[in-house]
Amino acid sequence: MHIVLKNNFRPPYPENLKQIHFGMGCFWGAERLFWEKKGVWSTAVGYSGGHSENPNYEKICTGKTGHAEIVKVIFDPLEITLPQLATLFWTSHDPTQGMRQGNDIGSQYRSIVLANDTKEIELLNKLKTKIQLELEKIKMGNITTSVEILEKFYFAEEYHQQYLAKNPSGYCNLKKINIDSLC
């Protein structure tokens, strides 16, 4: 049970809901960012985008699994849309940093979106192009975010789930990018 939203964070989920997976550095702050949004039914943190089976926190921190720290966002598309969630994603971390977010360095902290199908990939890439144009206006670099199909999501250890609700003064490395035309 999600301790903030009081819904399941593991399947099964109601059929009317959709899900998307974001990697934007440390997953603790990313999870909180999304659970605070109206229309988000539940969130969970885990690992995805790599090549090894059954990763855990110790293994992904070596950088050898290829997995990133990911937040799974389960949402009601009648209350919040995929474009709204994706815009929040791209403007709540620095998507130009490559294999890092601030002081968190390594492939596990890369910027990545894991979609469900090619239709979502198309939509997300159009939004990525729009965000890139806005970042150029404020003299930021090129977006390094990869947009891929979700292959497998591995739930992180229990102590990572809703970590910042359990540890309110815990670490969060998110930073807001102010893009006037998107706000």
Short mmCIF file of N, CA and C in Angstrom, two decimals:
data_model
loop_
_atom_site.label_atom_id
_atom_site.label_comp_id
_atom_site.label_asym_id
_atom_site.label_seq_id
_atom_site.Cartn_x
_atom_site.Cartn_y
_atom_site.Cartn_z
N MET A 1 0.84 -1.19 0.00
CA MET A 1 0.00 0.00 0.00
C MET A 1 0.89 1.25 0.00
N HIS A 2 0.58 2.19 -0.88
CA HIS A 2 1.30 3.47 -0.95
C HIS A 2 0.95 4.25 0.30
N ILE A 3 1.94 4.64 1.09
CA ILE A 3 1.64 5.28 2.38
C ILE A 3 1.09 6.70 2.25
N VAL A 4 1.29 7.34 1.11
CA VAL A 4 0.76 8.69 0.91
C VAL A 4 -0.59 8.63 0.19
N LEU A 5 -0.66 7.92 -0.91
CA LEU A 5 -1.86 7.90 -1.75
C LEU A 5 -2.87 6.83 -1.34
N LYS A 6 -2.45 5.91 -0.50
CA LYS A 6 -3.35 4.86 0.04
C LYS A 6 -3.93 3.95 -1.05
N ASN A 7 -3.19 3.75 -2.13
CA ASN A 7 -3.56 2.81 -3.19
C ASN A 7 -2.42 1.81 -3.35
N ASN A 8 -2.66 0.74 -4.08
CA ASN A 8 -1.60 -0.23 -4.38
C ASN A 8 -0.50 0.44 -5.18
N PHE A 9 0.73 0.14 -4.84
CA PHE A 9 1.79 0.59 -5.74
C PHE A 9 2.32 -0.59 -6.56
N ARG A 10 1.87 -1.78 -6.24
CA ARG A 10 2.16 -2.97 -7.05
C ARG A 10 0.86 -3.39 -7.75
N PRO A 11 0.96 -4.03 -8.91
CA PRO A 11 -0.25 -4.49 -9.60
C PRO A 11 -1.03 -5.48 -8.74
N PRO A 12 -2.31 -5.62 -9.03
CA PRO A 12 -3.04 -5.07 -10.18
C PRO A 12 -3.51 -3.64 -9.92
N TYR A 13 -3.67 -2.91 -11.02
CA TYR A 13 -4.19 -1.55 -10.99
C TYR A 13 -5.54 -1.53 -11.70
N PRO A 14 -6.40 -0.58 -11.38
CA PRO A 14 -7.67 -0.47 -12.11
C PRO A 14 -7.42 -0.32 -13.62
N GLU A 15 -8.28 -0.90 -14.42
CA GLU A 15 -8.10 -0.93 -15.87
C GLU A 15 -8.14 0.43 -16.54
N ASN A 16 -8.80 1.41 -15.95
CA ASN A 16 -8.89 2.74 -16.57
C ASN A 16 -7.62 3.56 -16.42
N LEU A 17 -6.66 3.07 -15.67
CA LEU A 17 -5.43 3.83 -15.43
C LEU A 17 -4.35 3.48 -16.44
N LYS A 18 -3.42 4.41 -16.61
CA LYS A 18 -2.26 4.21 -17.48
C LYS A 18 -1.00 4.35 -16.63
N GLN A 19 0.12 3.96 -17.22
CA GLN A 19 1.38 4.14 -16.51
C GLN A 19 2.49 4.57 -17.46
N ILE A 20 3.44 5.27 -16.89
CA ILE A 20 4.62 5.74 -17.60
C ILE A 20 5.77 5.67 -16.59
N HIS A 21 6.99 5.54 -17.07
CA HIS A 21 8.16 5.38 -16.21
C HIS A 21 9.20 6.45 -16.53
N PHE A 22 9.65 7.17 -15.50
CA PHE A 22 10.61 8.25 -15.67
C PHE A 22 11.86 8.00 -14.83
N GLY A 23 13.01 8.29 -15.41
CA GLY A 23 14.27 8.32 -14.67
C GLY A 23 14.82 9.73 -14.75
N MET A 24 15.06 10.32 -13.59
CA MET A 24 15.51 11.72 -13.57
C MET A 24 16.46 11.96 -12.40
N GLY A 25 17.42 11.05 -12.25
CA GLY A 25 18.34 11.12 -11.13
C GLY A 25 17.84 10.26 -10.00
N CYS A 26 18.14 10.64 -8.79
CA CYS A 26 17.70 9.89 -7.61
C CYS A 26 16.18 9.76 -7.62
N PHE A 27 15.69 8.55 -7.43
CA PHE A 27 14.24 8.33 -7.55
C PHE A 27 13.42 8.81 -6.37
N TRP A 28 14.02 9.15 -5.25
CA TRP A 28 13.24 9.57 -4.09
C TRP A 28 12.46 10.85 -4.37
N GLY A 29 13.14 11.88 -4.83
CA GLY A 29 12.48 13.16 -5.10
C GLY A 29 11.55 13.07 -6.30
N ALA A 30 11.94 12.26 -7.28
CA ALA A 30 11.08 12.09 -8.46
C ALA A 30 9.75 11.46 -8.07
N GLU A 31 9.81 10.47 -7.19
CA GLU A 31 8.56 9.84 -6.78
C GLU A 31 7.66 10.85 -6.07
N ARG A 32 8.22 11.65 -5.16
CA ARG A 32 7.42 12.64 -4.44
C ARG A 32 6.82 13.66 -5.40
N LEU A 33 7.61 14.11 -6.36
CA LEU A 33 7.13 15.07 -7.36
C LEU A 33 5.83 14.59 -7.99
N PHE A 34 5.79 13.33 -8.38
CA PHE A 34 4.62 12.81 -9.07
C PHE A 34 3.48 12.46 -8.12
N TRP A 35 3.76 11.94 -6.93
CA TRP A 35 2.64 11.59 -6.04
C TRP A 35 1.88 12.82 -5.58
N GLU A 36 2.51 14.00 -5.68
CA GLU A 36 1.85 15.24 -5.28
C GLU A 36 0.88 15.77 -6.34
N LYS A 37 0.86 15.18 -7.53
CA LYS A 37 0.04 15.70 -8.62
C LYS A 37 -1.35 15.07 -8.64
N LYS A 38 -2.36 15.93 -8.80
CA LYS A 38 -3.73 15.46 -8.92
C LYS A 38 -3.82 14.59 -10.18
N GLY A 39 -4.47 13.46 -10.05
CA GLY A 39 -4.61 12.54 -11.16
C GLY A 39 -3.64 11.38 -11.12
N VAL A 40 -2.61 11.50 -10.29
CA VAL A 40 -1.68 10.38 -10.10
C VAL A 40 -2.28 9.47 -9.04
N TRP A 41 -2.52 8.24 -9.41
CA TRP A 41 -3.18 7.26 -8.54
C TRP A 41 -2.19 6.57 -7.60
N SER A 42 -0.99 6.30 -8.12
CA SER A 42 0.05 5.69 -7.30
C SER A 42 1.40 5.88 -7.97
N THR A 43 2.45 5.64 -7.20
CA THR A 43 3.82 5.69 -7.71
C THR A 43 4.60 4.55 -7.07
N ALA A 44 5.69 4.19 -7.70
CA ALA A 44 6.62 3.20 -7.13
C ALA A 44 7.99 3.49 -7.71
N VAL A 45 9.02 3.14 -6.97
CA VAL A 45 10.38 3.30 -7.48
C VAL A 45 10.97 1.93 -7.79
N GLY A 46 11.88 1.95 -8.76
CA GLY A 46 12.51 0.70 -9.15
C GLY A 46 13.63 0.94 -10.14
N TYR A 47 13.95 -0.11 -10.86
CA TYR A 47 15.10 -0.10 -11.77
C TYR A 47 14.64 -0.58 -13.15
N SER A 48 15.17 0.05 -14.20
CA SER A 48 14.82 -0.36 -15.55
C SER A 48 15.84 0.21 -16.52
N GLY A 49 15.76 -0.25 -17.77
CA GLY A 49 16.62 0.27 -18.82
C GLY A 49 17.98 -0.39 -18.92
N GLY A 50 18.17 -1.47 -18.18
CA GLY A 50 19.47 -2.14 -18.19
C GLY A 50 19.42 -3.52 -18.80
N HIS A 51 20.47 -4.30 -18.54
CA HIS A 51 20.61 -5.60 -19.18
C HIS A 51 20.68 -6.77 -18.21
N SER A 52 20.69 -6.53 -16.93
CA SER A 52 20.79 -7.66 -15.99
C SER A 52 19.44 -7.95 -15.34
N GLU A 53 19.25 -9.20 -14.98
CA GLU A 53 18.01 -9.64 -14.33
C GLU A 53 18.07 -9.35 -12.84
N ASN A 54 16.92 -9.03 -12.27
CA ASN A 54 16.76 -8.84 -10.82
C ASN A 54 17.80 -7.93 -10.18
N PRO A 55 17.93 -6.71 -10.69
CA PRO A 55 18.90 -5.79 -10.07
C PRO A 55 18.41 -5.36 -8.69
N ASN A 56 19.36 -4.96 -7.88
CA ASN A 56 19.03 -4.35 -6.60
C ASN A 56 19.88 -3.09 -6.46
N TYR A 57 19.65 -2.35 -5.38
CA TYR A 57 20.31 -1.06 -5.22
C TYR A 57 21.84 -1.20 -5.24
N GLU A 58 22.36 -2.19 -4.53
CA GLU A 58 23.81 -2.39 -4.50
C GLU A 58 24.36 -2.64 -5.90
N LYS A 59 23.68 -3.47 -6.67
CA LYS A 59 24.16 -3.80 -8.01
C LYS A 59 24.08 -2.61 -8.96
N ILE A 60 22.98 -1.87 -8.93
CA ILE A 60 22.89 -0.76 -9.89
C ILE A 60 23.87 0.35 -9.55
N CYS A 61 24.23 0.48 -8.28
CA CYS A 61 25.20 1.52 -7.89
C CYS A 61 26.60 1.24 -8.42
N THR A 62 26.87 0.01 -8.85
CA THR A 62 28.18 -0.30 -9.45
C THR A 62 28.27 0.24 -10.86
N GLY A 63 27.11 0.55 -11.47
CA GLY A 63 27.08 1.02 -12.85
C GLY A 63 27.22 -0.11 -13.86
N LYS A 64 27.27 -1.35 -13.40
CA LYS A 64 27.49 -2.48 -14.31
C LYS A 64 26.20 -3.12 -14.82
N THR A 65 25.04 -2.76 -14.28
CA THR A 65 23.79 -3.40 -14.71
C THR A 65 23.13 -2.66 -15.87
N GLY A 66 23.50 -1.40 -16.06
CA GLY A 66 22.88 -0.59 -17.10
C GLY A 66 21.52 -0.01 -16.73
N HIS A 67 21.02 -0.37 -15.54
CA HIS A 67 19.71 0.11 -15.11
C HIS A 67 19.80 1.53 -14.57
N ALA A 68 18.68 2.23 -14.68
CA ALA A 68 18.54 3.57 -14.10
C ALA A 68 17.56 3.50 -12.94
N GLU A 69 17.67 4.44 -12.03
CA GLU A 69 16.66 4.60 -10.98
C GLU A 69 15.43 5.20 -11.65
N ILE A 70 14.28 4.55 -11.47
CA ILE A 70 13.06 4.88 -12.21
C ILE A 70 11.91 5.09 -11.23
N VAL A 71 11.00 6.00 -11.59
CA VAL A 71 9.73 6.09 -10.87
C VAL A 71 8.61 5.68 -11.83
N LYS A 72 7.81 4.73 -11.38
CA LYS A 72 6.62 4.28 -12.12
C LYS A 72 5.48 5.19 -11.68
N VAL A 73 4.79 5.79 -12.65
CA VAL A 73 3.68 6.70 -12.37
C VAL A 73 2.41 6.06 -12.93
N ILE A 74 1.48 5.75 -12.04
CA ILE A 74 0.19 5.20 -12.43
C ILE A 74 -0.80 6.35 -12.33
N PHE A 75 -1.46 6.66 -13.46
CA PHE A 75 -2.27 7.88 -13.49
C PHE A 75 -3.60 7.67 -14.19
N ASP A 76 -4.53 8.57 -13.88
CA ASP A 76 -5.83 8.59 -14.53
C ASP A 76 -5.75 9.59 -15.68
N PRO A 77 -5.79 9.13 -16.94
CA PRO A 77 -5.64 10.05 -18.08
C PRO A 77 -6.79 11.04 -18.23
N LEU A 78 -7.87 10.85 -17.49
CA LEU A 78 -8.96 11.83 -17.52
C LEU A 78 -8.67 13.00 -16.58
N GLU A 79 -7.71 12.83 -15.67
CA GLU A 79 -7.36 13.89 -14.72
C GLU A 79 -6.01 14.54 -15.00
N ILE A 80 -5.07 13.78 -15.54
CA ILE A 80 -3.75 14.31 -15.89
C ILE A 80 -3.28 13.54 -17.11
N THR A 81 -2.74 14.27 -18.08
CA THR A 81 -2.37 13.63 -19.35
C THR A 81 -0.89 13.26 -19.39
N LEU A 82 -0.57 12.39 -20.33
CA LEU A 82 0.83 12.05 -20.55
C LEU A 82 1.65 13.28 -20.91
N PRO A 83 1.18 14.17 -21.80
CA PRO A 83 1.96 15.39 -22.07
C PRO A 83 2.19 16.25 -20.81
N GLN A 84 1.21 16.34 -19.93
CA GLN A 84 1.40 17.10 -18.69
C GLN A 84 2.46 16.45 -17.82
N LEU A 85 2.41 15.14 -17.69
CA LEU A 85 3.41 14.42 -16.88
C LEU A 85 4.79 14.55 -17.49
N ALA A 86 4.88 14.42 -18.82
CA ALA A 86 6.18 14.52 -19.49
C ALA A 86 6.76 15.93 -19.37
N THR A 87 5.93 16.94 -19.48
CA THR A 87 6.42 18.32 -19.31
C THR A 87 6.93 18.52 -17.89
N LEU A 88 6.21 18.00 -16.92
CA LEU A 88 6.69 18.07 -15.53
C LEU A 88 8.04 17.37 -15.39
N PHE A 89 8.17 16.22 -16.00
CA PHE A 89 9.43 15.47 -15.99
C PHE A 89 10.57 16.32 -16.55
N TRP A 90 10.40 16.87 -17.77
CA TRP A 90 11.49 17.60 -18.40
C TRP A 90 11.80 18.92 -17.72
N THR A 91 10.89 19.49 -16.97
CA THR A 91 11.14 20.78 -16.33
C THR A 91 11.44 20.66 -14.84
N SER A 92 11.59 19.45 -14.34
CA SER A 92 11.86 19.25 -12.91
C SER A 92 13.22 18.64 -12.63
N HIS A 93 14.02 18.48 -13.68
CA HIS A 93 15.41 18.05 -13.53
C HIS A 93 16.16 18.61 -14.73
N ASP A 94 17.46 18.45 -14.76
CA ASP A 94 18.24 18.95 -15.88
C ASP A 94 18.44 17.80 -16.88
N PRO A 95 17.66 17.78 -17.97
CA PRO A 95 17.74 16.68 -18.92
C PRO A 95 18.93 16.77 -19.86
N THR A 96 19.85 17.71 -19.61
CA THR A 96 21.01 17.91 -20.49
C THR A 96 22.30 17.35 -19.91
N GLN A 97 22.24 16.73 -18.74
CA GLN A 97 23.48 16.37 -18.03
C GLN A 97 24.06 15.01 -18.38
N GLY A 98 23.41 14.23 -19.21
CA GLY A 98 23.98 12.93 -19.54
C GLY A 98 23.84 11.94 -18.40
N MET A 99 24.92 11.32 -18.04
CA MET A 99 24.91 10.26 -17.03
C MET A 99 25.07 10.81 -15.61
N ARG A 100 24.20 11.77 -15.28
CA ARG A 100 24.28 12.36 -13.94
C ARG A 100 23.09 13.27 -13.69
N GLN A 101 22.92 13.63 -12.44
CA GLN A 101 22.06 14.74 -12.03
C GLN A 101 22.79 15.39 -10.87
N GLY A 102 23.32 16.57 -11.13
CA GLY A 102 24.07 17.27 -10.09
C GLY A 102 25.25 16.43 -9.62
N ASN A 103 25.32 16.22 -8.30
CA ASN A 103 26.43 15.46 -7.72
C ASN A 103 26.26 13.95 -7.85
N ASP A 104 25.08 13.49 -8.28
CA ASP A 104 24.84 12.07 -8.49
C ASP A 104 25.35 11.70 -9.87
N ILE A 105 26.42 10.93 -9.92
CA ILE A 105 27.08 10.61 -11.17
C ILE A 105 27.01 9.11 -11.45
N GLY A 106 26.68 8.77 -12.67
CA GLY A 106 26.62 7.37 -13.10
C GLY A 106 25.40 7.11 -13.95
N SER A 107 25.44 6.03 -14.70
CA SER A 107 24.35 5.71 -15.62
C SER A 107 23.02 5.50 -14.91
N GLN A 108 23.07 5.13 -13.63
CA GLN A 108 21.82 4.92 -12.89
C GLN A 108 21.07 6.23 -12.64
N TYR A 109 21.72 7.37 -12.86
CA TYR A 109 21.09 8.68 -12.66
C TYR A 109 20.75 9.39 -13.96
N ARG A 110 20.82 8.68 -15.07
CA ARG A 110 20.56 9.31 -16.37
C ARG A 110 19.08 9.67 -16.53
N SER A 111 18.83 10.54 -17.48
CA SER A 111 17.48 10.97 -17.81
C SER A 111 16.92 10.01 -18.86
N ILE A 112 15.77 9.40 -18.54
CA ILE A 112 15.19 8.40 -19.43
C ILE A 112 13.68 8.36 -19.23
N VAL A 113 12.95 8.16 -20.33
CA VAL A 113 11.51 7.93 -20.28
C VAL A 113 11.27 6.57 -20.91
N LEU A 114 10.51 5.75 -20.21
CA LEU A 114 10.19 4.41 -20.71
C LEU A 114 8.70 4.36 -20.98
N ALA A 115 8.37 4.26 -22.27
CA ALA A 115 6.99 4.31 -22.74
C ALA A 115 6.45 2.90 -22.96
N ASN A 116 5.15 2.85 -23.22
CA ASN A 116 4.47 1.56 -23.41
C ASN A 116 4.40 1.11 -24.85
N ASP A 117 4.44 2.05 -25.80
CA ASP A 117 4.30 1.67 -27.21
C ASP A 117 4.85 2.76 -28.11
N THR A 118 4.88 2.49 -29.42
CA THR A 118 5.46 3.44 -30.37
C THR A 118 4.65 4.73 -30.48
N LYS A 119 3.35 4.65 -30.25
CA LYS A 119 2.53 5.87 -30.27
C LYS A 119 2.97 6.83 -29.17
N GLU A 120 3.21 6.31 -27.98
CA GLU A 120 3.71 7.15 -26.89
C GLU A 120 5.11 7.67 -27.20
N ILE A 121 5.94 6.83 -27.80
CA ILE A 121 7.30 7.27 -28.17
C ILE A 121 7.21 8.49 -29.10
N GLU A 122 6.35 8.42 -30.10
CA GLU A 122 6.17 9.55 -31.02
C GLU A 122 5.77 10.82 -30.28
N LEU A 123 4.77 10.70 -29.42
CA LEU A 123 4.29 11.84 -28.65
C LEU A 123 5.41 12.40 -27.76
N LEU A 124 6.11 11.53 -27.07
CA LEU A 124 7.18 11.97 -26.17
C LEU A 124 8.33 12.63 -26.93
N ASN A 125 8.66 12.11 -28.10
CA ASN A 125 9.73 12.72 -28.89
C ASN A 125 9.32 14.09 -29.43
N LYS A 126 8.04 14.28 -29.77
CA LYS A 126 7.56 15.61 -30.18
C LYS A 126 7.68 16.59 -29.02
N LEU A 127 7.30 16.15 -27.83
CA LEU A 127 7.43 17.01 -26.65
C LEU A 127 8.89 17.31 -26.35
N LYS A 128 9.75 16.32 -26.50
CA LYS A 128 11.18 16.50 -26.27
C LYS A 128 11.74 17.58 -27.21
N THR A 129 11.32 17.56 -28.47
CA THR A 129 11.76 18.57 -29.44
C THR A 129 11.29 19.96 -29.02
N LYS A 130 10.06 20.04 -28.57
CA LYS A 130 9.51 21.33 -28.11
C LYS A 130 10.28 21.85 -26.90
N ILE A 131 10.57 20.96 -25.95
CA ILE A 131 11.33 21.35 -24.75
C ILE A 131 12.74 21.79 -25.16
N GLN A 132 13.37 21.07 -26.10
CA GLN A 132 14.72 21.43 -26.54
C GLN A 132 14.75 22.86 -27.09
N LEU A 133 13.76 23.23 -27.88
CA LEU A 133 13.70 24.59 -28.42
C LEU A 133 13.61 25.63 -27.29
N GLU A 134 12.85 25.30 -26.26
CA GLU A 134 12.73 26.21 -25.12
C GLU A 134 14.04 26.28 -24.33
N LEU A 135 14.73 25.15 -24.18
CA LEU A 135 16.00 25.15 -23.46
C LEU A 135 17.06 25.97 -24.19
N GLU A 136 17.03 25.94 -25.51
CA GLU A 136 17.97 26.74 -26.29
C GLU A 136 17.76 28.23 -26.04
N LYS A 137 16.52 28.64 -25.82
CA LYS A 137 16.23 30.04 -25.55
C LYS A 137 16.85 30.51 -24.23
N ILE A 138 17.02 29.60 -23.28
CA ILE A 138 17.61 29.98 -22.00
C ILE A 138 19.06 29.49 -21.88
N LYS A 139 19.66 29.19 -23.04
CA LYS A 139 21.09 28.87 -23.15
C LYS A 139 21.48 27.58 -22.42
N MET A 140 20.59 26.60 -22.43
CA MET A 140 20.95 25.29 -21.88
C MET A 140 21.39 24.39 -23.02
N GLY A 141 22.04 23.29 -22.69
CA GLY A 141 22.57 22.38 -23.71
C GLY A 141 21.51 21.49 -24.33
N ASN A 142 21.98 20.45 -25.01
CA ASN A 142 21.10 19.51 -25.67
C ASN A 142 20.55 18.48 -24.70
N ILE A 143 19.30 18.13 -24.88
CA ILE A 143 18.67 17.09 -24.06
C ILE A 143 19.35 15.76 -24.33
N THR A 144 19.71 15.06 -23.28
CA THR A 144 20.33 13.73 -23.40
C THR A 144 19.35 12.62 -23.03
N THR A 145 18.13 12.98 -22.70
CA THR A 145 17.11 12.01 -22.30
C THR A 145 16.87 11.00 -23.41
N SER A 146 16.91 9.73 -23.04
CA SER A 146 16.53 8.71 -24.02
C SER A 146 15.05 8.38 -23.81
N VAL A 147 14.36 8.12 -24.91
CA VAL A 147 12.95 7.75 -24.89
C VAL A 147 12.88 6.36 -25.51
N GLU A 148 12.47 5.39 -24.71
CA GLU A 148 12.52 4.00 -25.12
C GLU A 148 11.24 3.28 -24.71
N ILE A 149 11.07 2.09 -25.26
CA ILE A 149 9.98 1.20 -24.84
C ILE A 149 10.40 0.52 -23.54
N LEU A 150 9.47 0.45 -22.59
CA LEU A 150 9.73 -0.25 -21.34
C LEU A 150 9.83 -1.74 -21.62
N GLU A 151 10.94 -2.33 -21.23
CA GLU A 151 11.11 -3.78 -21.36
C GLU A 151 10.69 -4.47 -20.07
N LYS A 152 11.25 -4.03 -18.96
CA LYS A 152 10.98 -4.67 -17.67
C LYS A 152 11.22 -3.65 -16.57
N PHE A 153 10.34 -3.63 -15.60
CA PHE A 153 10.49 -2.77 -14.43
C PHE A 153 10.68 -3.67 -13.21
N TYR A 154 11.72 -3.42 -12.45
CA TYR A 154 12.00 -4.16 -11.22
C TYR A 154 11.74 -3.24 -10.03
N PHE A 155 10.86 -3.63 -9.15
CA PHE A 155 10.58 -2.80 -7.97
C PHE A 155 11.83 -2.72 -7.10
N ALA A 156 12.09 -1.51 -6.60
CA ALA A 156 13.20 -1.30 -5.66
C ALA A 156 12.81 -1.87 -4.30
N GLU A 157 13.79 -1.96 -3.46
CA GLU A 157 13.60 -2.47 -2.11
C GLU A 157 12.55 -1.65 -1.38
N GLU A 158 11.88 -2.27 -0.44
CA GLU A 158 10.77 -1.65 0.29
C GLU A 158 11.17 -0.31 0.94
N TYR A 159 12.37 -0.23 1.49
CA TYR A 159 12.76 1.01 2.18
C TYR A 159 12.88 2.20 1.24
N HIS A 160 13.01 1.96 -0.08
CA HIS A 160 13.06 3.06 -1.04
C HIS A 160 11.67 3.57 -1.42
N GLN A 161 10.63 2.74 -1.26
CA GLN A 161 9.28 3.12 -1.66
C GLN A 161 8.78 4.26 -0.76
N GLN A 162 8.34 5.35 -1.38
CA GLN A 162 7.84 6.54 -0.68
C GLN A 162 8.85 7.01 0.39
N TYR A 163 10.10 6.96 0.03
CA TYR A 163 11.19 7.26 0.97
C TYR A 163 11.05 8.63 1.61
N LEU A 164 10.72 9.64 0.83
CA LEU A 164 10.66 10.99 1.40
C LEU A 164 9.42 11.22 2.26
N ALA A 165 8.42 10.36 2.18
CA ALA A 165 7.31 10.42 3.13
C ALA A 165 7.75 9.83 4.47
N LYS A 166 8.59 8.84 4.41
CA LYS A 166 9.11 8.18 5.62
C LYS A 166 10.25 8.99 6.24
N ASN A 167 10.98 9.72 5.40
CA ASN A 167 12.16 10.50 5.82
C ASN A 167 12.04 11.91 5.22
N PRO A 168 11.18 12.76 5.80
CA PRO A 168 10.88 14.07 5.18
C PRO A 168 12.08 14.97 4.92
N SER A 169 13.15 14.83 5.66
CA SER A 169 14.32 15.67 5.41
C SER A 169 15.37 14.92 4.59
N GLY A 170 14.96 13.86 3.90
CA GLY A 170 15.88 13.08 3.07
C GLY A 170 16.34 13.84 1.84
N TYR A 171 17.28 13.27 1.15
CA TYR A 171 17.93 13.86 -0.01
C TYR A 171 17.00 13.96 -1.22
N CYS A 172 16.99 15.13 -1.85
CA CYS A 172 16.27 15.32 -3.11
C CYS A 172 17.11 16.26 -3.98
N ASN A 173 17.47 15.80 -5.17
CA ASN A 173 18.34 16.58 -6.05
C ASN A 173 17.60 17.21 -7.23
N LEU A 174 16.27 17.25 -7.18
CA LEU A 174 15.53 17.83 -8.31
C LEU A 174 15.74 19.34 -8.36
N LYS A 175 15.68 19.87 -9.58
CA LYS A 175 15.77 21.31 -9.74
C LYS A 175 14.77 21.72 -10.81
N LYS A 176 14.08 22.78 -10.57
CA LYS A 176 13.05 23.29 -11.48
C LYS A 176 13.72 24.12 -12.57
N ILE A 177 13.32 23.85 -13.82
CA ILE A 177 13.78 24.66 -14.94
C ILE A 177 12.60 25.55 -15.32
N ASN A 178 12.80 26.84 -15.26
CA ASN A 178 11.72 27.79 -15.57
C ASN A 178 11.72 28.12 -17.04
N ILE A 179 10.73 27.60 -17.71
CA ILE A 179 10.53 27.90 -19.13
C ILE A 179 9.19 28.61 -19.21
N ASP A 180 9.25 29.92 -19.40
CA ASP A 180 8.05 30.77 -19.33
C ASP A 180 6.92 30.28 -20.22
N SER A 181 7.22 29.89 -21.44
CA SER A 181 6.16 29.52 -22.37
C SER A 181 5.48 28.20 -22.01
N LEU A 182 6.07 27.42 -21.09
CA LEU A 182 5.49 26.15 -20.70
C LEU A 182 4.81 26.22 -19.33
N CYS A 183 5.07 27.26 -18.60
CA CYS A 183 4.55 27.36 -17.23
C CYS A 183 3.13 27.87 -17.21
#
